[in-house]
């Protein structure tokens, strides 16, 4: 009763509280409801912006501005609106309940972005050199195993990946052509220290910057072939963890179309020998026996397609984990990576594993001192068969070669075949005998920055590059067996197998540099300067040994062998000392000027000529900033020009010193005495190879910065080329010295175009690039350098093809009788060659120069697109080359080469009296019918191609969903690598055969790949 009485007394208060609660809840409900938001978006000059994307943060809801720059939408109170527009910096604004006035700042193709240059950074807007930057974020999800393979399609850069063998699948990089007859590799720097980019985890890289003109001159001594600067990732923003994973399957893009029918093979081989006037190799009785035996005994009478037997789908998978973050006084990033690849060849000899670690950390020790450390390390191992010519052996297989006998022993063939006294059984060679290469390489740097008075900064960096490699090899005794008689044949000699071999590599490279830099602004005048010095010391120590006398393959340690075979070792040291500097001036961002210098001394060159001075100057003019330039169509216009001097010291160590070799015996009084002899001459006055480069360029953006163009024209002149000069054999039979002889010129044009826009929720980016290069030897002091089917001489490209000129196929004996004499074997169906010198005889004097390099194309190009729609992305990248030829010879490129096979084409399209218009000449063995298989234009192939390098589809889960589980980003992706190739050359992958003369290389791979990327 007392409680009821108290309730009655409190009833008015309770009622009042209930009313307040209802009103409050209604108020909260109203507060949570959307309310109309209006506003206007303008540029900094007050111009309304049409089509600006206005989006409510954390949702997919939004609107776009109209012709007056106005917008209207419904949004929750206190919501955040995100404004984005092509050509302007994005902006976020909080809803206040009042009309919004939003001003977007211009972002001219992200010209405020910072670009890495030599020993520093610059804004894109103030660049005066020819520099291209690749963002590795654009390559995310692609199955890139080595960083050099990410440079396909970069303007001015030719990246050629000749094979996909796990562990060695790296690209050869050439920047703006080939300028020398010595080393043509560019200088690669990782965070300012010389290092191999292929020893880095691609996931640890932020950008790759290519310096192509005088911008590279600040690295003078080694910049003649261009400079590549790799910048590793640093921690940014609040602490976060990122994990990415992909898995893919791989298979060959192209394989030779080898004959896999034993009967077709034997009959065609007999026909080839008959056409040469020789007896058939396989008797009719043997062929009949074989054909009958194929039905009941596949071990004795196999019909083997060896490419199908030996190849399988390869598997690739990669894991990456990183922890990163930054604050006002620190930043850090720690990463771990793991790559596992199993190649397409059967057996254990094409497997690779990589383990990587990365660390990048800096900290403000005080107001003036900032210090940091970086670590980039790899532990990797990969395997190859002990006999590394696996692909050569595969190209020599025949369908009549037995794989294994019924009891598992390795087979050969009971059929006598010329050139095959010792059959190479690919399975035996793949599964027995193994080489394992283990590599540990770590680049560790410590650095500091100290702020001195008068706005001067002092920077110091010390780096240690430690490389340890160990190559282990072991091969057991191998035998193959006749499938009919079971007779054994030793493939390797019992005297030398089993055997074990080891090679140890120990390199220690020390790099040190320090700089002083200063910058100041006076009204509209902006001035900066930098000077520095560097020291590089590179030591290498290599030793090797091998042992024989093993009982079997159970123990392969060196001490398990009983017979010592050989031991060798080598120690070298290379030193480079340098002083350098740079000065920049610009007036109001309109008139830009930069000058650099470098003074280098190298231990590789002569004592009196080891120091050289390498200056450069470049200038730019921002025409769009001039008062007289008023254009609503052209938004950005800059002219650039540069000239610079660079060097090359790419000669072997100790090239200035004559070599003396032991083991050269002398006879005195009829007695043989041991001694030593000078075997090679040397030039002690060896000096720097010098390259002078000139560049003019223009950068232009139009149509509200949606469309951008860059065009560069350049010329590179290389003088005093470092190369070996031959001596007459009468002069002591000495190897010629390295000397400064020769000049080479490269002229070229590069252009890039990019279009960026969005249509509602669809973001579009389309890009393309085209590079043209002409290479010419301008001086060799009259010397001509002959290669295998190539020539290097004045007025022609380096390594131009030098071949007989084919004029078709002889159709009759009368035509042969009235033509220049080729050989006594010439008959109808043989290739007819042009008598260039009209002496009536076809020989080496009738060769002609084909104005095409065998190694570097005249044209490289690339294009692609990036599309984004509500979290869905689709990207594609194409790359191609033209103006280059290929001339594969020998196994499978030519038929029946020394007992090898032929391709099906020789069964369909060869000359006969009934088929006079055939594409191929009369079928003969390339070993016996050598007339047809001389190096000639008949076999020269156009090696141009266009390749869909990568296509990727991705999907990012919406933020509205991820925010509930506190995950920042989840992205799923699938992609295909090397999916499509368009080329006239069909015998093998056109990228693989570039600068190759055979089809023995590990083929390029087509990869189908999928994975996930998570940040939380």
mmCIF file of N, CA, C and O in Angstrom, residues 31-81:
data_model
loop_
_atom_site.group_PDB
_atom_site.id
_atom_site.type_symbol
_atom_site.label_atom_id
_atom_site.label_comp_id
_atom_site.label_asym_id
_atom_site.label_seq_id
_atom_site.Cartn_x
_atom_site.Cartn_y
_atom_site.Cartn_z
ATOM 1 N N UNK A 31 16.834 13.636 -35.924
ATOM 2 C CA UNK A 31 18.236 13.987 -36.152
ATOM 3 C C UNK A 31 18.920 12.953 -37.048
ATOM 4 O O UNK A 31 19.762 13.288 -37.859
ATOM 5 N N UNK A 32 18.504 11.692 -36.890
ATOM 6 C CA UNK A 32 19.119 10.631 -37.697
ATOM 7 C C UNK A 32 18.618 10.633 -39.122
ATOM 8 O O UNK A 32 19.230 10.058 -40.000
ATOM 9 N N UNK A 33 17.481 11.291 -39.368
ATOM 10 C CA UNK A 33 16.936 11.321 -40.715
ATOM 11 C C UNK A 33 17.742 12.276 -41.597
ATOM 12 O O UNK A 33 18.379 13.217 -41.126
ATOM 13 N N UNK A 34 17.711 11.973 -42.925
ATOM 14 C CA UNK A 34 18.414 12.846 -43.866
ATOM 15 C C UNK A 34 17.771 14.218 -43.924
ATOM 16 O O UNK A 34 16.568 14.383 -43.674
ATOM 17 N N UNK A 35 18.598 15.180 -44.271
ATOM 18 C CA UNK A 35 18.109 16.532 -44.482
ATOM 19 C C UNK A 35 18.702 17.063 -45.772
ATOM 20 O O UNK A 35 19.773 16.646 -46.184
ATOM 21 N N UNK A 36 18.001 17.962 -46.450
ATOM 22 C CA UNK A 36 18.524 18.476 -47.720
ATOM 23 C C UNK A 36 19.785 19.311 -47.514
ATOM 24 O O UNK A 36 19.877 20.079 -46.568
ATOM 25 N N UNK A 37 20.755 19.077 -48.408
ATOM 26 C CA UNK A 37 21.995 19.844 -48.395
ATOM 27 C C UNK A 37 22.199 20.438 -49.777
ATOM 28 O O UNK A 37 22.087 19.741 -50.785
ATOM 29 N N UNK A 38 22.474 21.728 -49.822
ATOM 30 C CA UNK A 38 22.718 22.420 -51.090
ATOM 31 C C UNK A 38 24.070 23.117 -51.035
ATOM 32 O O UNK A 38 24.647 23.295 -49.963
ATOM 33 N N UNK A 39 24.565 23.484 -52.203
ATOM 34 C CA UNK A 39 25.836 24.196 -52.237
ATOM 35 C C UNK A 39 26.294 24.451 -53.652
ATOM 36 O O UNK A 39 25.601 24.127 -54.631
ATOM 37 N N UNK A 40 27.485 25.024 -53.729
ATOM 38 C CA UNK A 40 28.075 25.376 -55.016
ATOM 39 C C UNK A 40 29.564 25.087 -54.967
ATOM 40 O O UNK A 40 30.222 25.316 -53.947
ATOM 41 N N UNK A 41 30.088 24.556 -56.087
ATOM 42 C CA UNK A 41 31.511 24.227 -56.181
ATOM 43 C C UNK A 41 32.143 25.124 -57.241
ATOM 44 O O UNK A 41 31.650 25.199 -58.376
ATOM 45 N N UNK A 42 33.213 25.815 -56.839
ATOM 46 C CA UNK A 42 33.897 26.728 -57.769
ATOM 47 C C UNK A 42 35.393 26.462 -57.738
ATOM 48 O O UNK A 42 35.915 25.824 -56.826
ATOM 49 N N UNK A 43 36.064 26.945 -58.775
ATOM 50 C CA UNK A 43 37.518 26.911 -58.806
ATOM 51 C C UNK A 43 38.066 28.093 -58.021
ATOM 52 O O UNK A 43 37.325 28.974 -57.583
ATOM 53 N N UNK A 44 39.399 28.131 -57.859
ATOM 54 C CA UNK A 44 40.014 29.199 -57.076
ATOM 55 C C UNK A 44 39.768 30.572 -57.682
ATOM 56 O O UNK A 44 39.717 31.579 -56.975
ATOM 57 N N UNK A 45 39.578 30.631 -59.002
ATOM 58 C CA UNK A 45 39.322 31.912 -59.659
ATOM 59 C C UNK A 45 37.839 32.260 -59.710
ATOM 60 O O UNK A 45 37.438 33.229 -60.364
ATOM 61 N N UNK A 46 36.997 31.471 -59.048
ATOM 62 C CA UNK A 46 35.566 31.757 -58.979
ATOM 63 C C UNK A 46 34.732 31.117 -60.056
ATOM 64 O O UNK A 46 33.502 31.239 -60.044
ATOM 65 N N UNK A 47 35.370 30.404 -60.989
ATOM 66 C CA UNK A 47 34.626 29.777 -62.078
ATOM 67 C C UNK A 47 33.848 28.572 -61.561
ATOM 68 O O UNK A 47 34.413 27.706 -60.888
ATOM 69 N N UNK A 48 32.525 28.483 -61.854
ATOM 70 C CA UNK A 48 31.754 27.300 -61.434
ATOM 71 C C UNK A 48 32.301 26.046 -62.109
ATOM 72 O O UNK A 48 32.698 26.071 -63.275
ATOM 73 N N UNK A 49 32.311 24.958 -61.384
ATOM 74 C CA UNK A 49 32.806 23.690 -61.910
ATOM 75 C C UNK A 49 31.633 22.754 -62.174
ATOM 76 O O UNK A 49 30.830 22.467 -61.281
ATOM 77 N N UNK A 50 31.555 22.295 -63.419
ATOM 78 C CA UNK A 50 30.443 21.451 -63.853
ATOM 79 C C UNK A 50 30.860 19.984 -63.760
ATOM 80 O O UNK A 50 31.953 19.601 -64.181
ATOM 81 N N UNK A 51 29.978 19.143 -63.242
ATOM 82 C CA UNK A 51 30.223 17.705 -63.216
ATOM 83 C C UNK A 51 31.078 17.220 -62.070
ATOM 84 O O UNK A 51 31.598 16.101 -62.106
ATOM 85 N N UNK A 52 31.229 18.053 -61.021
ATOM 86 C CA UNK A 52 31.988 17.616 -59.850
ATOM 87 C C UNK A 52 31.222 16.483 -59.155
ATOM 88 O O UNK A 52 30.007 16.578 -58.943
ATOM 89 N N UNK A 53 31.934 15.436 -58.790
ATOM 90 C CA UNK A 53 31.312 14.312 -58.079
ATOM 91 C C UNK A 53 31.216 14.632 -56.594
ATOM 92 O O UNK A 53 32.227 14.907 -55.933
ATOM 93 N N UNK A 54 29.986 14.610 -56.057
ATOM 94 C CA UNK A 54 29.745 14.880 -54.643
ATOM 95 C C UNK A 54 29.220 13.585 -54.026
ATOM 96 O O UNK A 54 28.161 13.096 -54.419
ATOM 97 N N UNK A 55 29.954 13.057 -53.055
ATOM 98 C CA UNK A 55 29.598 11.755 -52.495
ATOM 99 C C UNK A 55 29.578 11.825 -50.974
ATOM 100 O O UNK A 55 30.430 12.481 -50.352
ATOM 101 N N UNK A 56 28.589 11.160 -50.368
ATOM 102 C CA UNK A 56 28.520 11.061 -48.921
ATOM 103 C C UNK A 56 29.535 10.017 -48.476
ATOM 104 O O UNK A 56 29.481 8.858 -48.902
ATOM 105 N N UNK A 57 30.490 10.447 -47.643
ATOM 106 C CA UNK A 57 31.562 9.551 -47.221
ATOM 107 C C UNK A 57 31.004 8.296 -46.563
ATOM 108 O O UNK A 57 30.064 8.351 -45.772
ATOM 109 N N UNK A 58 31.572 7.143 -46.912
ATOM 110 C CA UNK A 58 31.151 5.881 -46.343
ATOM 111 C C UNK A 58 29.964 5.254 -47.029
ATOM 112 O O UNK A 58 29.486 4.198 -46.618
ATOM 113 N N UNK A 59 29.446 5.920 -48.076
ATOM 114 C CA UNK A 59 28.305 5.387 -48.817
ATOM 115 C C UNK A 59 28.595 5.486 -50.303
ATOM 116 O O UNK A 59 29.615 6.038 -50.721
ATOM 117 N N UNK A 60 27.674 4.953 -51.084
ATOM 118 C CA UNK A 60 27.778 5.084 -52.540
ATOM 119 C C UNK A 60 26.825 6.153 -53.063
ATOM 120 O O UNK A 60 26.680 6.314 -54.266
ATOM 121 N N UNK A 61 26.158 6.881 -52.150
ATOM 122 C CA UNK A 61 25.185 7.914 -52.530
ATOM 123 C C UNK A 61 25.907 9.204 -52.865
ATOM 124 O O UNK A 61 26.897 9.573 -52.233
ATOM 125 N N UNK A 62 25.395 9.901 -53.856
ATOM 126 C CA UNK A 62 26.010 11.160 -54.222
ATOM 127 C C UNK A 62 25.237 11.878 -55.296
ATOM 128 O O UNK A 62 24.105 11.521 -55.646
ATOM 129 N N UNK A 63 25.865 12.934 -55.816
ATOM 130 C CA UNK A 63 25.266 13.760 -56.863
ATOM 131 C C UNK A 63 26.391 14.397 -57.648
ATOM 132 O O UNK A 63 27.580 14.172 -57.371
ATOM 133 N N UNK A 64 26.014 15.204 -58.647
ATOM 134 C CA UNK A 64 26.986 15.925 -59.457
ATOM 135 C C UNK A 64 26.529 17.362 -59.623
ATOM 136 O O UNK A 64 25.326 17.662 -59.605
ATOM 137 N N UNK A 65 27.492 18.274 -59.784
ATOM 138 C CA UNK A 65 27.148 19.690 -59.938
ATOM 139 C C UNK A 65 26.615 19.962 -61.338
ATOM 140 O O UNK A 65 26.998 19.293 -62.310
ATOM 141 N N UNK A 66 25.729 20.984 -61.412
ATOM 142 C CA UNK A 66 25.134 21.345 -62.701
ATOM 143 C C UNK A 66 25.957 22.408 -63.395
ATOM 144 O O UNK A 66 27.111 22.687 -62.996
ATOM 145 N N UNK A 67 25.370 23.031 -64.431
ATOM 146 C CA UNK A 67 26.099 24.019 -65.228
ATOM 147 C C UNK A 67 26.530 25.229 -64.416
ATOM 148 O O UNK A 67 27.488 25.927 -64.766
ATOM 149 N N UNK A 68 25.834 25.501 -63.315
ATOM 150 C CA UNK A 68 26.191 26.635 -62.457
ATOM 151 C C UNK A 68 27.082 26.213 -61.300
ATOM 152 O O UNK A 68 27.373 27.023 -60.413
ATOM 153 N N UNK A 69 27.522 24.939 -61.277
ATOM 154 C CA UNK A 69 28.345 24.446 -60.192
ATOM 155 C C UNK A 69 27.560 24.069 -58.952
ATOM 156 O O UNK A 69 28.143 23.750 -57.916
ATOM 157 N N UNK A 70 26.206 24.113 -59.039
ATOM 158 C CA UNK A 70 25.363 23.854 -57.873
ATOM 159 C C UNK A 70 25.057 22.369 -57.755
ATOM 160 O O UNK A 70 25.057 21.631 -58.728
ATOM 161 N N UNK A 71 24.773 21.951 -56.505
ATOM 162 C CA UNK A 71 24.374 20.576 -56.255
ATOM 163 C C UNK A 71 23.333 20.545 -55.148
ATOM 164 O O UNK A 71 23.185 21.486 -54.356
ATOM 165 N N UNK A 72 22.612 19.438 -55.079
ATOM 166 C CA UNK A 72 21.598 19.252 -54.057
ATOM 167 C C UNK A 72 21.446 17.760 -53.807
ATOM 168 O O UNK A 72 21.365 16.969 -54.745
ATOM 169 N N UNK A 73 21.440 17.390 -52.523
ATOM 170 C CA UNK A 73 21.227 15.993 -52.153
ATOM 171 C C UNK A 73 20.737 15.926 -50.713
ATOM 172 O O UNK A 73 20.736 16.932 -49.997
ATOM 173 N N UNK A 74 20.311 14.777 -50.292
ATOM 174 C CA UNK A 74 19.903 14.541 -48.917
ATOM 175 C C UNK A 74 21.002 13.773 -48.200
ATOM 176 O O UNK A 74 21.505 12.762 -48.701
ATOM 177 N N UNK A 75 21.359 14.273 -46.986
ATOM 178 C CA UNK A 75 22.437 13.659 -46.234
ATOM 179 C C UNK A 75 22.158 13.777 -44.751
ATOM 180 O O UNK A 75 21.479 14.709 -44.309
ATOM 181 N N UNK A 76 22.666 12.850 -43.936
ATOM 182 C CA UNK A 76 22.501 12.961 -42.490
ATOM 183 C C UNK A 76 23.207 14.204 -41.958
ATOM 184 O O UNK A 76 24.194 14.678 -42.529
ATOM 185 N N UNK A 77 22.682 14.740 -40.879
ATOM 186 C CA UNK A 77 23.344 15.861 -40.230
ATOM 187 C C UNK A 77 24.735 15.416 -39.783
ATOM 188 O O UNK A 77 24.942 14.278 -39.370
ATOM 189 N N UNK A 78 25.696 16.331 -39.896
ATOM 190 C CA UNK A 78 27.095 16.076 -39.532
ATOM 191 C C UNK A 78 27.786 15.070 -40.460
ATOM 192 O O UNK A 78 28.869 14.573 -40.134
ATOM 193 N N UNK A 79 27.151 14.731 -41.581
ATOM 194 C CA UNK A 79 27.810 13.857 -42.552
ATOM 195 C C UNK A 79 28.973 14.584 -43.203
ATOM 196 O O UNK A 79 29.066 15.828 -43.173
ATOM 197 N N UNK A 80 29.875 13.823 -43.806
ATOM 198 C CA UNK A 80 31.009 14.392 -44.525
ATOM 199 C C UNK A 80 30.812 14.151 -46.020
ATOM 200 O O UNK A 80 30.544 13.020 -46.438
ATOM 201 N N UNK A 81 30.936 15.217 -46.795
ATOM 202 C CA UNK A 81 30.807 15.111 -48.247
ATOM 203 C C UNK A 81 32.198 15.123 -48.877
ATOM 204 O O UNK A 81 33.067 15.919 -48.499
#
